Amino acid sequence: MNTSPSTSSLLSRIAGPADVKALAPEQLPQLAQEIRDELIEVTSRNGGHIGPNLGVVELTIALHRVFSTPEDQLVFDVAHQGYVHKLLTGRGGEFFAKLRKTGGASGFLTRSESPHDAFGAGHAGTALSAALGMATARDLRGSQEHVVAVCGDAAFTCGVTLEALNNVVSSTKRLIVILNDNEWSIAKNVGAISGYLNRISTNPTYNKLHHDIEGFFKSFPSGVEMNKVYMKWKRETKDFFVESSLFEKFGLRYLGPVDGHNLDALMKNLEFAKHCDVPVLIHVLTKKGKGLEAALASPEKFHGASPFDPDTGENVRSIPGTPPNYQDVFGAALARFARSNPKVLGITGAMPAGTGLSLLAKELPGQFFDVGIAEEHAVLFAAGLATKDFRPVCAIYSTFLQRAYDQIIHDVCLQNLPVTFCMDRAGLSANDGATHHGLFDLSYLRCVPNAIVMQPKDEDELVDMLHTSLHLPGPGFIRYPRGSGTGAAVKAEPVLLPIGQAEVLRTGTQIIIWALGGMVPEALKLASRLEREEQLSVGVVNARFVKPLDCTLLLSQATVVPLIVTMEDHVLAGGFGSAVLEALQEAQCTTPVERIGWPDTFVEHGNSVDLLRAAHGLAPDEIARKVIARWRGLASVKPTADVR
Ligand SMILES: Cc1ncc(C[n+]2csc(CCOP(=O)(O)OP(=O)(O)O)c2C)c(N)n1
């Protein structure tokens, strides 16, 4: 796989972890530099998580010097910082050059991509639990491999990380946790633990101690008597350990803080941890974006960047005239509604910019809450606020809202509390792949009583839906896709949409297409095409609401047209088309329904939404073929009177 052009480079000669181990220590800084060059080169073209990866170059090299994958298990939290690990485990060259592109390396770690990827991820906070499971499995099986969880500081804002932490000592005596502390989540990290970590790393005793620690490690009798050395160190650094005792209270031995760009210090600490007979946490301080000026200057922008000019940091793909993103339209509308109603609040789980809430944060900080990567808490917190007459808006990507499912059912919907959910990235997140596509929300929400579920056809309707949801007596869920809108102008004043009422955009007598959200423009194109090429009379309905569905309109049409087609950017199982089928079945209407949506599979990453749609039979030609085949296959086709 490794076909890098420059054969004089060290990186081009790394075909796997054994080659990393074979390098002389003095070659490692050069390897680190070459990795940084490669990271910048590829991500500046393809986009990707450049900042986090630049920060873990030395850490990842050190891990591969000290441990031996795939026998030893390295579990990376979120796994967006796994590019360096990929480069060191035989996934460089052409494969890495196509990072996040069709046929190239995934932007995350996946077990299917390499045996060196012990656990797949894309959502935050999973590493510690999964690693603890692996360590426990090792203990039960009686094998000896090492298990290392690499967690960012923001992973410790996740409830699930803290649940795992609470269980470490009762589960195993051998687990290594790396706390990769760069002080940033995507935005600046938040919360009390982040403040605590900051106090440790800026503790004035640290600098004094650092020298002493170095001295201790220098005198290591290569792997033996480690505990004695550690205990001596601990005794002599008592004050420091009082401050750093949080992890010790959970039963983990705390090591650090360690300079995460000092290979020598990293390797010594890892070696030490490897020989410990208690779980160990190594607190590693890294600089997000190290090696790229622009990324150091703007860590948030370069957490996950679109293609950029490495010299200036400017994005290279901003095409003038592109309509604004849905997230920005939402963010502006929310700030506007919050300005006129102080009870309107915005809540994000560590994604102020990605969700569009940055504007609210800037203009009305008192009405904005970043709760960290804590979606369960975000939803419960909103539920609590809603009991006191506030109008909380949880802005959480469709895929991340999955984590808060019990809170949605048990805390919000069961009590019919007026929380609005704005689910960005509903549909495909093409370059990110399976962990990030928002393809399941309709299925998981449609079955929940009291939920009003909707999707706008354009930006203007998004603002109407937000306005409508803020006036509901109970929960409202609005889903919308990643990226730019249709360019529809947003009205000066939003309107309240009648709940459960669809919008007829085009009448027809033979086929009616019920389309949802971003599929509406596609449906209109399909209708024109079927009329032009097949002389079919095709109507189009903008469904607007998935729940409650406009059954009155649906039945009035389905009883007179021979074929209903549904189109959605969602899995077919339990989605919008399923809702249509259920409604017809309930009314004992047997009109056939052709459903267009995503199949029962995890959709991979790829260059673009269009390419992925084509790969899964959802390109416009393919959809037209399916509908025509279904039409022709109908036993008796009787054109009927025009319906509304
Ligand atoms: C459940 C969940 N919510 C939100 C995100 C979006 N997200 C991706 S990375 C990230 C921040 C991670 O910060 P940290 O763990 O400190 O790692 P760093 O990027 O700083 O190395 C967030 C919020 C996610 N991946 N998963």
XYZ file of C-alpha atoms and ligand atoms in Angstrom:
670
model
C 0.000 0.000 0.000
C 2.898 2.310 0.734
C 3.972 3.850 -2.551
C 5.157 7.259 -1.495
C 7.268 8.839 -4.277
C 10.301 9.798 -2.213
C 12.094 6.573 -1.344
C 14.801 8.466 0.555
C 12.279 9.376 3.216
C 11.901 7.342 6.353
C 8.120 7.379 6.151
C 8.118 5.707 2.744
C 9.998 2.810 4.299
C 7.502 2.255 7.098
C 5.398 -0.715 6.101
C 4.326 -1.528 9.629
C 5.117 -1.054 13.319
C 8.210 -3.290 13.129
C 9.829 -0.678 10.857
C 9.091 2.023 13.418
C 10.820 -0.036 16.084
C 13.793 -0.673 13.813
C 14.636 3.025 13.458
C 17.473 4.440 15.537
C 16.264 6.850 18.244
C 17.994 9.736 16.506
C 15.917 9.096 13.365
C 12.616 9.588 15.160
C 12.482 13.395 14.976
C 12.924 13.128 11.219
C 10.122 10.579 11.042
C 7.925 12.929 13.060
C 8.664 15.769 10.653
C 7.905 13.635 7.602
C 4.623 12.535 9.148
C 3.657 16.150 9.776
C 4.528 17.048 6.173
C 2.400 14.185 4.892
C -0.528 15.062 7.160
C -0.506 18.661 5.974
C -0.088 17.700 2.339
C -2.990 15.252 2.302
C -5.442 17.128 4.508
C -4.848 20.418 2.726
C -6.123 18.646 -0.408
C -8.778 16.350 1.053
C -9.780 18.127 4.226
C -9.765 16.261 7.520
C -8.816 16.308 11.185
C -5.456 17.974 10.805
C -5.221 19.711 14.205
C -5.740 16.637 16.412
C -3.340 14.567 14.295
C -0.528 17.112 14.295
C -0.805 17.025 18.085
C -0.310 13.273 18.462
C 2.610 12.624 16.111
C 5.195 11.961 18.832
C 2.647 10.216 21.061
C 1.700 7.769 18.305
C 5.324 7.073 17.392
C 6.083 6.442 21.065
C 3.101 4.083 21.345
C 4.354 2.053 18.398
C 7.911 2.000 19.779
C 6.764 0.660 23.139
C 3.805 -1.531 22.214
C 3.313 -4.089 19.462
C 0.088 -3.971 17.524
C -1.981 -5.855 16.524
C -1.210 -8.075 19.569
C -1.336 -5.094 21.913
C -4.525 -3.088 21.630
C -4.478 0.647 21.013
C -7.961 2.100 21.358
C -8.249 5.690 20.142
C -11.186 7.770 21.361
C -13.266 9.272 18.516
C -10.441 7.938 16.307
C -10.216 11.187 14.359
C -6.604 11.422 15.563
C -5.771 8.019 14.044
C -4.074 9.270 10.852
C -0.570 8.912 12.315
C -1.429 5.412 13.480
C -2.548 4.649 9.921
C 0.731 5.916 8.487
C 2.676 3.687 10.875
C 0.585 0.577 10.261
C 0.955 0.123 6.519
C -1.691 2.538 5.318
C 0.455 5.274 3.834
C 1.179 6.115 0.199
C -1.688 6.067 -2.293
C -4.149 4.749 0.256
C -3.504 7.647 2.610
C -3.391 10.103 -0.281
C -7.074 9.222 -0.817
C -7.908 9.874 2.825
C -11.705 10.291 3.226
C -12.181 9.682 -0.495
C -13.802 6.765 -2.250
C -11.525 3.741 -1.957
C -9.063 5.547 0.323
C -8.372 5.501 4.036
C -11.326 6.262 6.273
C -11.098 9.441 8.334
C -11.583 7.294 11.436
C -10.380 3.912 12.616
C -12.349 0.863 11.608
C -11.767 -2.784 12.399
C -12.499 -3.642 8.790
C -9.677 -1.410 7.512
C -6.800 -2.934 9.453
C -6.035 -5.517 12.153
C -4.142 -2.682 13.874
C -7.435 -0.889 14.526
C -8.499 -2.564 17.733
C -11.822 -0.734 17.876
C -13.752 1.428 15.462
C -15.061 4.847 16.451
C -16.274 8.227 15.266
C -18.352 9.160 18.286
C -16.555 10.465 21.353
C -16.109 8.851 24.735
C -16.094 5.191 23.766
C -12.407 4.314 24.159
C -12.159 3.792 27.887
C -15.156 1.449 28.148
C -14.121 -0.547 25.098
C -10.521 -0.812 26.292
C -11.721 -1.907 29.712
C -13.764 -4.627 28.036
C -10.684 -5.777 26.123
C -8.507 -5.748 29.226
C -11.099 -7.754 31.126
C -11.368 -10.223 28.234
C -7.593 -10.589 28.316
C -7.661 -11.285 32.044
C -10.454 -13.823 31.647
C -8.600 -15.555 28.833
C -5.311 -15.463 30.687
C -3.367 -13.780 27.871
C -0.787 -11.040 28.390
C -1.261 -8.316 25.782
C -1.366 -4.662 26.756
C -4.443 -2.519 26.327
C -4.068 1.237 25.913
C -6.921 3.731 25.676
C -5.976 7.063 24.090
C -8.529 9.646 25.224
C -8.669 13.366 24.546
C -9.324 15.768 27.401
C -12.833 16.348 26.026
C -13.559 12.611 26.251
C -13.685 13.241 29.997
C -16.724 15.469 29.458
C -18.578 12.368 28.221
C -20.699 10.524 30.739
C -19.684 7.173 29.309
C -15.983 7.853 29.931
C -16.739 8.650 33.546
C -18.867 5.508 33.843
C -15.911 3.484 32.611
C -13.498 5.301 34.902
C -15.731 4.357 37.810
C -15.363 0.700 36.848
C -11.670 0.426 36.021
C -10.323 -0.929 39.284
C -13.159 -3.360 39.805
C -12.538 -4.805 36.333
C -8.789 -5.090 35.810
C -5.351 -4.486 37.272
C -3.758 -3.784 33.925
C -4.955 -0.933 31.766
C -3.126 2.094 30.437
C -5.081 5.268 29.827
C -3.466 8.112 27.924
C -5.099 11.431 28.627
C -4.138 13.483 25.586
C -4.686 16.952 26.980
C -4.555 19.751 24.424
C -7.163 21.880 26.234
C -9.428 21.811 23.216
C -12.521 19.863 22.367
C -13.506 21.156 18.921
C -13.958 24.529 20.578
C -12.164 25.274 23.837
C -12.896 22.450 26.267
C -15.478 23.190 28.960
C -16.486 22.078 32.425
C -15.003 21.364 35.816
C -12.731 18.486 34.783
C -11.201 20.628 32.087
C -10.538 23.296 34.743
C -8.997 20.653 36.981
C -6.683 19.411 34.215
C -5.703 22.957 33.489
C -4.755 23.483 37.120
C -2.527 20.403 37.049
C -0.752 21.344 33.867
C -0.145 24.925 34.923
C 0.776 23.991 38.496
C 4.038 25.805 39.271
C 5.362 22.713 41.040
C 5.138 20.869 37.745
C 8.102 22.619 36.164
C 10.248 22.006 39.206
C 9.123 18.398 39.389
C 9.569 17.776 35.728
C 13.298 17.946 36.201
C 13.168 15.562 39.165
C 10.958 13.123 37.295
C 13.393 13.114 34.427
C 16.110 12.272 36.937
C 14.127 9.386 38.341
C 13.409 7.914 34.983
C 16.999 8.268 33.867
C 17.969 6.040 36.772
C 15.481 3.340 35.800
C 16.875 -0.127 36.266
C 15.308 -1.160 32.928
C 11.934 -2.456 33.903
C 12.693 -3.810 37.378
C 11.956 -2.155 40.686
C 9.673 0.246 38.889
C 7.216 0.393 41.714
C 9.881 1.323 44.222
C 11.068 4.116 41.993
C 7.505 5.276 41.541
C 6.741 5.214 45.261
C 9.879 7.213 46.013
C 8.935 9.721 43.361
C 5.424 9.909 44.706
C 6.599 10.469 48.286
C 8.925 13.217 47.238
C 6.328 14.951 45.134
C 3.580 14.796 47.738
C 2.193 18.282 47.203
C 1.851 17.718 43.539
C -0.013 14.477 44.034
C -2.514 16.022 46.388
C -3.536 18.221 43.478
C -3.493 15.370 40.997
C -5.369 12.886 43.066
C -8.653 12.810 41.130
C -7.604 9.836 39.005
C -5.882 8.235 41.987
C -9.246 8.349 43.773
C -10.642 6.259 40.962
C -7.821 3.805 41.631
C -5.592 4.676 38.684
C -1.943 5.513 39.133
C -1.413 9.023 37.791
C 1.729 9.803 35.783
C 2.465 13.215 34.433
C 1.971 15.728 33.135
C 4.303 14.601 30.365
C 5.405 16.778 27.464
C 3.581 15.114 24.585
C 6.153 16.264 22.059
C 9.135 14.861 23.912
C 9.592 11.377 22.496
C 12.024 10.344 25.156
C 9.781 11.322 28.057
C 6.784 9.698 26.373
C 8.559 6.413 25.802
C 9.897 6.278 29.347
C 6.469 6.872 30.823
C 4.893 4.296 28.537
C 7.597 1.760 29.432
C 6.952 2.440 33.073
C 3.190 2.067 32.674
C 3.713 -1.167 30.773
C 5.269 -2.723 33.841
C 2.767 -1.488 36.397
C 0.468 -3.893 38.168
C -2.260 -1.298 38.665
C -4.207 0.682 36.064
C -2.258 3.769 35.027
C -3.283 7.121 33.593
C -0.591 9.103 31.805
C -1.447 12.754 31.470
C 0.154 13.924 28.230
C 0.205 17.603 27.249
C 0.049 18.186 23.516
C -0.428 21.135 21.188
C -3.309 20.754 18.794
C -2.038 21.734 15.344
C 1.678 21.559 16.217
C 3.739 22.173 13.097
C 1.199 24.252 11.180
C 1.053 27.951 12.011
C -2.520 28.417 10.845
C -3.734 25.456 12.911
C -1.953 26.671 16.035
C -3.536 30.065 15.554
C -7.083 28.700 14.983
C -7.432 25.309 16.695
C -11.205 25.259 16.262
C -11.158 25.850 12.519
C -8.391 23.283 12.054
C -9.939 20.607 14.255
C -11.604 19.260 11.146
C -10.788 21.442 8.180
C -12.044 21.633 4.640
C -9.287 21.775 2.024
C -6.963 24.684 2.791
C -3.894 26.513 1.604
C -1.114 25.300 3.938
C 0.677 28.638 3.763
C -2.201 30.947 4.513
C -4.697 28.589 6.151
C -7.402 29.937 3.860
C -10.030 27.490 2.657
C -9.578 26.852 -1.013
C -13.041 25.711 -1.889
C -15.243 28.602 -0.933
C -17.133 29.106 -4.194
C -18.571 32.621 -4.345
C -22.353 32.688 -4.549
C -22.845 29.368 -2.742
C -26.040 29.593 -0.650
C -25.494 29.709 3.108
C -25.271 26.475 5.064
C -28.350 25.192 6.840
C -26.461 25.475 10.131
C -25.864 29.194 9.600
C -29.466 29.867 8.628
C -30.564 27.982 11.732
C -28.015 29.821 13.914
C -29.147 33.221 12.666
C -32.831 32.356 13.145
C -32.270 31.053 16.654
C -30.304 34.157 17.654
C -33.117 36.281 16.263
C -35.841 34.367 18.149
C -33.727 34.422 21.323
C -33.299 38.192 21.033
C -37.045 38.720 21.106
C -37.736 36.017 23.700
C -35.292 35.608 26.605
C -36.835 32.205 27.353
C -35.392 30.810 24.141
C -32.106 29.052 24.941
C -29.560 27.257 22.760
C -27.751 24.130 23.951
C -24.845 22.380 22.244
C -22.795 19.333 23.091
C -19.339 20.768 22.332
C -20.188 21.934 18.831
C -20.970 25.663 18.861
C -19.614 26.311 15.372
C -20.756 23.079 13.695
C -24.330 23.596 14.828
C -24.422 27.314 14.073
C -24.825 28.285 17.736
C -21.656 30.417 17.798
C -23.711 33.439 16.837
C -26.019 32.989 19.820
C -22.972 32.413 22.051
C -21.491 35.676 20.868
C -24.614 37.800 20.943
C -26.463 36.369 23.933
C -24.005 34.341 26.024
C -26.535 34.133 28.854
C -28.892 32.170 26.602
C -26.233 29.784 25.307
C -24.933 26.598 26.930
C -22.062 24.378 25.807
C -22.315 21.323 28.055
C -19.368 19.406 26.586
C -19.631 16.129 24.714
C -22.588 15.185 26.862
C -25.631 14.668 24.681
C -27.539 12.757 27.363
C -27.014 15.606 29.780
C -27.828 18.214 27.120
C -31.256 16.647 26.585
C -32.010 16.143 30.286
C -30.783 19.640 31.059
C -33.145 20.951 28.373
C -35.979 18.894 29.867
C -35.366 20.485 33.254
C -35.337 23.967 31.741
C -38.556 23.215 29.868
C -40.367 22.361 33.113
C -39.784 25.981 34.130
C -41.271 27.571 31.026
C -38.051 28.031 29.105
C -37.907 27.100 25.423
C -34.658 25.154 25.094
C -33.326 24.256 21.672
C -30.925 21.312 21.585
C -28.766 21.634 18.485
C -27.255 18.181 18.089
C -26.243 16.353 14.918
C -28.593 13.521 14.008
C -25.879 10.894 14.569
C -24.885 12.203 18.012
C -28.475 12.481 19.203
C -28.555 8.679 19.070
C -26.683 8.757 22.356
C -29.531 10.544 24.130
C -32.325 8.201 23.127
C -33.495 7.314 26.611
C -33.569 10.976 27.583
C -35.662 11.718 24.496
C -38.210 9.059 25.407
C -38.163 8.968 29.181
C -37.500 12.582 30.046
C -38.760 14.720 27.184
C -41.482 12.909 25.258
C -43.060 10.970 28.107
C -43.516 14.230 29.995
C -44.437 16.029 26.784
C -41.953 18.818 27.472
C -41.483 21.587 24.924
C -37.888 20.954 23.902
C -36.924 21.673 20.303
C -34.323 19.407 18.691
C -32.430 20.719 15.687
C -30.729 17.769 14.075
C -28.100 18.945 11.632
C -26.226 16.503 9.336
C -29.410 14.477 8.783
C -28.601 12.474 5.680
C -25.084 11.818 4.470
C -21.866 13.231 5.847
C -19.999 11.989 2.817
C -16.305 12.191 3.744
C -16.842 11.152 7.341
C -18.616 7.904 6.615
C -20.720 5.452 8.573
C -20.186 6.872 12.052
C -21.381 10.307 10.979
C -24.206 9.754 8.511
C -27.541 10.822 9.977
C -29.657 8.077 8.511
C -31.554 6.658 11.471
C -33.306 9.520 13.255
C -36.726 9.122 11.648
C -36.853 5.460 12.606
C -35.840 6.119 16.171
C -38.167 9.094 16.605
C -41.256 8.057 14.677
C -42.189 5.442 17.246
C -42.085 7.846 20.202
C -45.443 9.246 21.359
C -45.772 13.058 21.496
C -42.854 13.623 19.090
C -43.545 16.023 16.217
C -41.009 15.191 13.506
C -40.379 17.399 10.492
C -37.928 18.224 7.734
C -37.902 21.437 5.672
C -37.560 21.500 1.908
C -35.388 24.631 2.081
C -33.872 27.252 4.407
C -37.012 29.363 4.563
C -39.083 26.418 5.689
C -36.401 25.577 8.255
C -36.959 28.966 9.880
C -40.744 28.423 9.797
C -40.269 25.029 11.424
C -38.076 26.444 14.168
C -40.655 29.169 14.773
C -43.442 26.557 14.793
C -41.574 24.245 17.129
C -40.956 27.082 19.574
C -44.736 27.401 19.819
C -45.498 23.704 20.333
C -46.824 22.477 23.679
C -44.479 19.471 23.481
C -41.301 18.279 21.773
C -40.432 19.168 18.180
C -37.705 17.488 16.105
C -36.369 19.199 12.980
C -33.874 17.406 10.752
C -31.860 19.054 7.981
C -28.817 18.139 5.942
C -25.157 19.080 6.008
C -23.965 21.852 3.748
C -25.509 24.659 1.808
C -29.214 25.198 1.414
C -31.123 25.660 -1.813
C -30.687 29.426 -1.897
C -34.330 30.060 -0.976
C -34.781 33.534 0.483
C -35.845 33.571 4.100
C -39.076 35.568 4.587
C -39.006 38.688 6.705
C -41.469 37.129 9.141
C -41.750 33.381 9.741
C -45.132 31.664 9.693
C -46.604 29.000 11.940
C -46.991 25.812 9.931
C -50.174 23.819 10.514
C -48.993 20.692 12.322
C -49.212 17.575 10.204
C -50.081 19.359 6.992
C -48.177 18.571 3.835
C -47.789 20.902 0.870
C -48.843 19.991 -2.664
C -46.248 21.351 -5.070
C -47.455 19.773 -8.272
C -50.571 17.861 -9.214
C -50.670 14.611 -11.168
C -53.061 11.813 -12.013
C -50.875 8.736 -12.328
C -48.072 8.922 -9.818
C -47.759 11.080 -6.700
C -44.304 11.471 -5.218
C -44.212 12.167 -1.496
C -40.823 13.693 -0.824
C -39.126 14.741 2.373
C -36.698 17.625 2.898
C -33.780 17.674 0.485
C -35.548 15.101 -1.667
C -38.218 17.621 -2.658
C -36.154 19.313 -5.404
C -35.119 15.836 -6.604
C -38.771 14.784 -6.717
C -39.697 17.845 -8.770
C -36.943 17.031 -11.273
C -38.047 13.411 -11.407
C -41.660 14.398 -12.010
C -40.697 16.649 -14.949
C -38.522 13.933 -16.374
C -41.251 11.272 -16.149
C -43.678 13.624 -17.796
C -41.201 14.504 -20.561
C -39.807 11.065 -21.249
C -42.697 8.763 -20.319
C -45.685 11.067 -20.776
C -46.742 10.358 -17.206
C -48.775 12.720 -15.089
C -46.821 13.008 -11.839
C -47.641 15.036 -8.752
C -45.243 16.062 -5.976
C -45.980 16.590 -2.297
C -43.602 18.201 0.162
C -44.399 16.030 3.188
C -43.010 18.477 5.776
C -44.143 16.295 8.677
C -43.203 12.677 9.131
C -45.108 12.632 12.379
C -47.956 13.369 12.327
C -48.194 12.441 8.686
C -50.801 14.175 6.557
C -52.940 11.044 6.247
C -55.952 12.961 4.962
C -54.078 14.201 1.924
C -52.278 10.912 1.434
C -55.462 8.879 1.411
C -57.279 11.326 -0.809
C -54.557 10.769 -3.379
C -53.834 7.083 -2.843
C -57.453 6.163 -3.434
C -57.376 7.727 -6.914
C -53.817 7.365 -8.284
C -52.301 4.009 -9.154
C -48.851 4.572 -7.638
C -47.367 6.458 -4.699
C -43.603 7.022 -4.584
C -41.800 8.119 -1.427
C -38.359 9.757 -1.375
C -36.254 10.294 1.735
C -32.631 10.808 2.727
C -32.852 8.149 5.424
C -32.809 4.372 5.731
C -35.909 2.693 4.373
C -36.366 0.556 7.474
C -38.779 2.426 9.700
C -38.361 5.715 7.866
C -40.676 8.087 6.054
C -41.751 5.586 3.384
C -42.569 3.127 6.144
C -44.810 5.755 7.724
C -46.654 6.135 4.412
C -47.046 2.357 4.063
C -48.341 2.057 7.619
C -50.867 4.838 7.073
C -52.178 3.188 3.894
C -52.327 -0.235 5.476
C -54.178 1.192 8.468
C -56.805 2.611 6.095
C -56.859 -0.669 4.142
C -55.729 1.139 1.033
C -53.798 -1.207 -1.225
C -52.300 1.327 -3.622
C -48.710 0.270 -4.324
C -45.880 2.333 -2.864
C -42.386 2.527 -4.353
C -40.007 3.657 -1.606
C -36.754 5.408 -2.421
C -34.248 5.654 0.429
C -31.070 4.143 1.827
C -30.759 0.362 2.031
C -30.225 -1.726 5.155
C -26.465 -1.283 5.284
C -23.884 1.001 6.893
C -22.946 3.446 4.165
C -19.203 3.938 3.752
C -17.289 7.213 3.239
C -16.823 8.657 -0.222
C -15.889 11.676 -2.300
C -19.366 13.148 -2.409
C -23.004 12.555 -1.600
C -23.714 12.113 -5.319
C -21.116 9.367 -5.681
C -22.388 7.533 -2.627
C -25.949 7.825 -3.853
C -24.871 6.345 -7.172
C -23.052 3.512 -5.396
C -26.252 2.597 -3.570
C -28.691 2.784 -6.466
C -29.917 6.277 -5.646
C -28.584 8.284 -8.595
C -31.363 10.156 -10.454
C -31.231 7.750 -13.441
C -31.467 4.752 -11.186
C -34.412 6.212 -9.265
C -36.193 7.034 -12.515
C -35.599 3.468 -13.756
C -37.035 2.019 -10.544
C -40.147 4.169 -10.689
C -40.723 3.463 -14.379
C -40.266 -0.283 -13.853
C -42.761 -0.203 -11.001
C -45.201 1.768 -13.085
C -44.934 -0.597 -16.015
C -45.285 -3.556 -13.711
C -48.600 -2.428 -12.350
C -51.308 -4.787 -13.515
C -53.853 -2.207 -14.583
C -53.076 1.421 -15.079
C -56.084 3.657 -15.314
C -55.470 7.412 -15.588
C -57.851 9.175 -13.276
C -59.079 12.664 -12.621
C -56.653 15.348 -11.527
C -56.166 15.402 -7.762
C -55.003 18.273 -5.657
C -20.895 11.722 20.817
C -20.130 12.745 20.037
N -20.468 14.042 20.127
C -19.788 14.968 19.421
C -18.756 14.598 18.614
C -18.034 15.650 17.774
N -16.612 15.695 18.157
C -15.665 15.089 17.437
S -14.163 15.278 18.062
C -14.739 16.269 19.298
C -13.795 16.855 20.288
C -12.810 15.866 20.778
O -11.939 16.485 21.666
P -10.854 15.630 22.403
O -11.438 14.331 22.827
O -10.242 16.456 23.462
O -9.802 15.297 21.273
P -8.922 16.302 20.400
O -9.647 16.510 19.118
O -8.771 17.570 21.144
O -7.661 15.587 20.205
C -16.118 16.410 19.207
C -16.944 17.219 20.115
C -18.458 13.237 18.516
N -17.497 12.779 17.727
N -19.148 12.334 19.246
